[in-house]
Every structure is written in C-alpha cells, then in structure tokens.
Coordinates of C-alpha atoms and ligand atoms in Angstrom, one line a residue:
X292 CA -2.2 7.9 11.3
X293 CA -3.0 11.6 11.4
X294 CA -1.8 14.5 13.5
X295 CA -5.0 15.3 15.3
X296 CA -5.8 13.8 18.7
X297 CA -9.5 13.7 18.1
X298 CA -9.7 12.6 14.5
X299 CA -10.3 8.9 14.0
X300 CA -9.9 7.2 10.6
X301 CA -11.8 3.9 10.5
X302 CA -9.6 2.1 8.0
X303 CA -11.2 -1.3 8.7
X304 CA -10.8 -3.6 5.7
X305 CA -14.6 -3.6 5.1
X306 CA -14.6 0.3 5.0
X307 CA -11.7 0.2 2.5
X308 CA -13.5 -2.3 0.3
X309 CA -16.8 -0.4 0.4
X310 CA -15.1 2.9 -0.2
X311 CA -13.7 1.6 -3.5
X312 CA -17.3 0.8 -4.5
X313 CA -18.7 4.3 -3.7
X314 CA -15.8 6.1 -5.3
X315 CA -16.4 4.3 -8.6
X316 CA -18.3 6.6 -10.9
X317 CA -20.1 3.6 -12.5
X318 CA -21.6 2.4 -9.3
X319 CA -25.4 2.8 -9.4
X320 CA -27.3 4.7 -6.8
X321 CA -28.8 1.5 -5.4
X322 CA -25.4 -0.1 -4.9
X323 CA -23.9 3.2 -3.7
X324 CA -26.5 3.4 -0.9
X325 CA -26.0 -0.1 0.3
X326 CA -22.2 0.3 0.4
X327 CA -22.5 3.5 2.3
X328 CA -24.8 1.8 4.8
X329 CA -22.2 -0.9 5.4
X330 CA -19.5 1.7 6.1
X331 CA -21.9 3.6 8.3
X332 CA -22.2 0.7 10.8
X333 CA -18.4 0.7 11.2
X334 CA -18.2 4.4 11.6
X335 CA -20.9 4.3 14.3
X336 CA -19.1 1.6 16.1
X337 CA -16.2 4.0 16.6
X338 CA -18.4 7.1 17.1
X339 CA -20.3 5.5 20.0
X340 CA -17.6 3.4 21.7
X341 CA -17.3 5.8 24.6
X342 CA -20.9 6.3 25.5
X343 CA -21.3 6.1 29.2
X344 CA -22.8 3.1 31.0
X345 CA -24.5 2.5 34.3
X346 CA -25.3 -0.7 36.2
X347 CA -28.8 -2.1 36.3
X348 CA -30.3 -5.3 37.8
X349 CA -31.8 -7.6 35.3
X350 CA -33.7 -10.9 36.0
X351 CA -32.8 -13.5 33.4
X352 CA -35.1 -16.6 33.4
X353 CA -32.5 -18.2 35.7
X354 CA -31.4 -15.5 38.2
X355 CA -30.8 -11.9 38.6
X356 CA -27.5 -10.3 37.4
X357 CA -25.9 -6.9 37.0
X358 CA -26.0 -5.5 33.4
X359 CA -24.5 -2.4 31.9
X360 CA -27.0 -0.1 30.1
X361 CA -26.6 3.3 28.6
X362 CA -26.7 6.1 31.2
X363 CA -30.3 7.0 31.5
X364 CA -29.8 10.7 32.1
X365 CA -27.7 11.2 28.9
X366 CA -29.6 12.1 25.7
X367 CA -28.2 11.1 22.3
X368 CA -29.1 13.5 19.5
X369 CA -28.6 12.5 15.9
X370 CA -28.2 15.6 13.7
X371 CA -28.1 14.8 10.0
X372 CA -27.2 17.7 7.7
X373 CA -29.7 17.6 4.9
X374 CA -29.8 16.1 2.5
X375 CA -26.9 13.7 2.2
X376 CA -26.7 13.1 6.0
X377 CA -30.1 11.3 5.8
X378 CA -28.3 8.1 4.7
X379 CA -26.5 8.1 8.0
X380 CA -29.5 8.8 10.1
X381 CA -31.3 5.7 8.9
X382 CA -28.6 3.6 10.4
X383 CA -28.2 5.7 13.5
X384 CA -31.9 5.3 14.2
X385 CA -31.6 1.6 13.6
X386 CA -28.8 1.1 16.2
X387 CA -29.9 3.9 18.6
X388 CA -33.8 3.8 18.4
X389 CA -33.9 5.9 21.6
X390 CA -32.1 8.8 20.1
X391 CA -33.7 12.2 19.3
X392 CA -33.3 13.3 15.6
X393 CA -32.7 17.0 14.9
X394 CA -32.4 17.7 11.2
X395 CA -30.1 20.5 10.1
X396 CA -31.0 22.1 6.8
X397 CA -28.1 23.7 5.0
X398 CA -26.9 23.8 1.4
X399 CA -23.7 25.1 0.0
X400 CA -23.6 28.3 -2.0
X401 CA -21.6 27.1 -5.0
X402 CA -20.0 30.4 -5.6
X403 CA -18.8 31.3 -2.0
X404 CA -18.8 27.7 -0.7
X405 CA -20.4 29.0 2.4
X406 CA -23.4 27.2 4.0
X407 CA -26.9 28.7 3.7
X408 CA -29.3 27.6 6.5
X409 CA -32.9 26.8 5.5
X410 CA -34.1 24.5 8.3
X411 CA -33.4 24.5 12.0
X412 CA -36.0 23.4 14.6
X413 CA -33.5 22.8 17.3
X414 CA -34.8 24.3 20.6
X415 CA -33.4 27.7 21.5
X416 CA -32.2 26.4 24.8
X417 CA -31.2 22.9 26.0
X418 CA -31.9 21.6 29.5
X419 CA -28.8 19.9 30.9
X420 CA -26.6 20.6 27.8
X421 CA -23.7 18.7 29.5
X422 CA -25.8 15.5 29.3
X423 CA -26.4 15.7 25.5
X424 CA -24.3 13.6 23.2
X425 CA -24.5 15.0 19.7
X426 CA -23.7 13.0 16.5
X427 CA -23.6 15.4 13.5
X428 CA -23.8 13.5 10.3
X429 CA -22.6 14.6 6.9
X430 CA -20.9 12.2 4.4
X431 CA -18.4 14.8 3.1
X432 CA -16.3 17.0 5.3
X433 CA -15.0 19.3 2.5
X434 CA -14.3 23.0 3.3
X435 CA -15.5 22.4 6.9
X436 CA -17.8 25.4 6.7
X437 CA -21.1 23.5 7.2
X438 CA -19.5 21.3 9.9
X439 CA -18.3 24.3 11.8
X440 CA -21.7 26.0 11.6
X441 CA -23.5 22.9 12.8
X442 CA -21.1 22.4 15.7
X443 CA -21.4 26.1 16.6
X444 CA -25.1 25.7 16.9
X445 CA -24.7 23.1 19.7
X446 CA -21.7 24.8 21.3
X447 CA -23.7 28.0 21.6
X448 CA -26.3 25.9 23.5
X449 CA -23.5 25.0 26.0
X450 CA -23.0 21.4 24.8
X451 CA -19.4 20.7 25.7
X452 CA -17.2 20.1 22.6
X453 CA -16.1 16.7 24.0
X454 CA -19.8 15.6 23.7
X455 CA -20.0 16.4 20.0
X456 CA -19.0 13.9 17.3
X457 CA -18.9 14.7 13.6
X458 CA -19.2 11.6 11.4
X459 CA -18.2 11.6 7.7
X460 CA -17.4 9.1 5.0
X461 CA -14.6 11.2 3.4
X462 CA -12.7 14.2 4.7
X463 CA -10.5 16.8 3.0
X464 CA -7.4 17.8 4.9
X465 CA -8.4 21.5 4.5
X466 CA -11.7 21.0 6.2
X467 CA -10.3 18.8 8.9
X468 CA -7.6 21.4 9.8
X469 CA -10.1 24.3 9.8
X470 CA -12.5 22.4 12.0
X471 CA -9.8 21.2 14.4
X472 CA -8.3 24.6 14.8
X473 CA -11.7 26.0 16.0
X474 CA -13.0 22.9 17.8
X475 CA -10.1 20.7 18.9
X476 CA -12.2 18.7 21.4
X477 CA -14.9 17.6 18.9
X478 CA -14.3 14.0 17.8
X479 CA -14.3 13.5 14.1
X480 CA -14.9 10.0 12.8
X481 CA -14.2 9.4 9.1
X482 CA -13.4 6.5 6.8
X483 CA -10.8 8.4 4.7
X484 CA -8.7 11.5 4.6
X485 CA -8.4 12.3 0.9
X486 CA -5.8 14.4 -0.9
X487 CA -7.3 17.9 -1.3
X488 CA -10.2 20.0 -2.5
X489 CA -10.5 21.2 -6.1
X490 CA -11.3 24.8 -7.0
X491 CA -15.1 24.1 -6.7
X492 CA -14.7 22.7 -3.2
X493 CA -15.1 19.0 -4.2
X494 CA -12.9 16.5 -2.5
X495 CA -10.2 14.7 -4.6
X496 CA -10.4 11.9 -5.4
X497 CA -13.6 11.8 -3.4
X498 CA -16.8 10.4 -4.9
X499 CA -18.4 13.4 -6.5
X500 CA -21.6 14.9 -5.0
X501 CA -22.7 12.6 -2.2
X502 CA -26.3 13.8 -2.3
X503 CA -26.6 13.3 -6.0
X504 CA -25.1 9.9 -5.8
X505 CA -27.4 8.8 -2.9
X506 CA -30.6 10.2 -4.4
X507 CA -29.8 9.4 -8.1
X508 CA -29.8 13.0 -9.2
X509 CA -26.4 13.0 -11.0
X510 CA -26.8 15.1 -14.2
X511 CA -24.7 13.7 -17.1
Ligands
URA721 N1 -19.9 17.7 -1.0 C1 -20.0 16.6 -1.7 O1 -21.0 15.9 -1.8 N2 -18.8 16.1 -2.3 C2 -17.7 16.8 -2.2 O2 -16.7 16.3 -2.8 C3 -17.6 17.9 -1.4 C4 -18.8 18.4 -0.8

C-alpha cells in the first residue's frame, strides 16, 4: 500500500525473492543481471497492462475470428536512462519488438546530485504526441531529479502525463514524493519503496550503485 494513486508497487512473490538476490552485496554481476531481468518482466506486465487494443479479423487455419491487437496508431517509446536503464531495455525490446527506443544520456553530479545531460537524440517535435506511450526506464528512483528531467522532456513535447510510465526496481520515498508532486498523473511502477536516501543520495537499504552492479564496475 502507498498513498499515491499512480504509484504501483509490484510486490509479487517472485519480485520479492529476486530483490533479495540483487540486494545482497555478495551477488555476482552475472547473477545480479539475471535476477534483475526476472523482476523486469513482472514490472513490465504492470507497466503495459492498460495499453489500448483494437479489433482485427484474423484467419486461423479453421475459420476467421476477431482478435484484439495493440492499437495501430499508438506508438510505444522505450526510453532507458543510460547506463543502468539498458538492462530494462533489453527486456522491453524482447516483449515489445515494435517499440521505438530513445536513449536518454544523463549522469548524476555526485556533489549536487543533479542530473547532467550528455545524450539526447529525441526529435525536437513529436507528431501526434497524444498517441505516444512513453516508458522511461531507470532501475533506481533516488532523488527523483533524473526522473523529473526525463519526464519533463516528453511533457514539453506535449505527451500527456497519463501516457508516461516510469519503471524502476527500487524507489526512495523522497524521490517518489518529489516526482508525484510535480507529475501526479505519471504512472510509477516499482518493485519496492525503500526506507530513505543517505547523505550521498543512495537508497537505503537499496542495492548500491545499480550501474556498477550491472556492468561489474564496483570498486572495492
Ligand atoms: N543510483 C543508484 O544506482 N543507486 C542508488 O542507491 C541511488 C542512485
């Protein structure tokens, strides 16, 4: 349970089990990545459950029937925040091969905890922004600053907030509140709301630096 109408915590038993694996500091990068992928499928189940459908006639080998297919004039855009978000986009591509992928390059200034942009090839204007469904992907919703900047990018292109979903593994209450106060209609899908941020902007208990754990760059 949480107090936000658009925040969905996927506390499925398989999410809980795999979260315990990725939180463990002794988990290797290989096992970390495979556990994240298992959680990601469950997060995407929730993040895509309200995609709109339309009817289509299909001929089976026996007869014709009506089938539901994804609405053809909607465009799904997967927007992983580099670099940690890449682990989500592998799975997103797998289950939505028709989606467009728009990478967002941002890193966090460790002193100010503010995001610094370094890559953005998203078109200046979108045709039919109301038909775009945006999935912004970042494993850790910490201060909320990167998430807010990424969402702002699409809102400024006239994509309705309700069409934007932010998918994370773990969220901090501070980041969730900040994001919700600015964008209450954006859906947030996460596997856990943790306790708090530490002074360096890391989520407690969290799992450490997600990018380092995924890409095996943890310095001891
Ligand atoms: N980014 C991470 O990778 N981990 C945190 O705990 C916070 C931000």
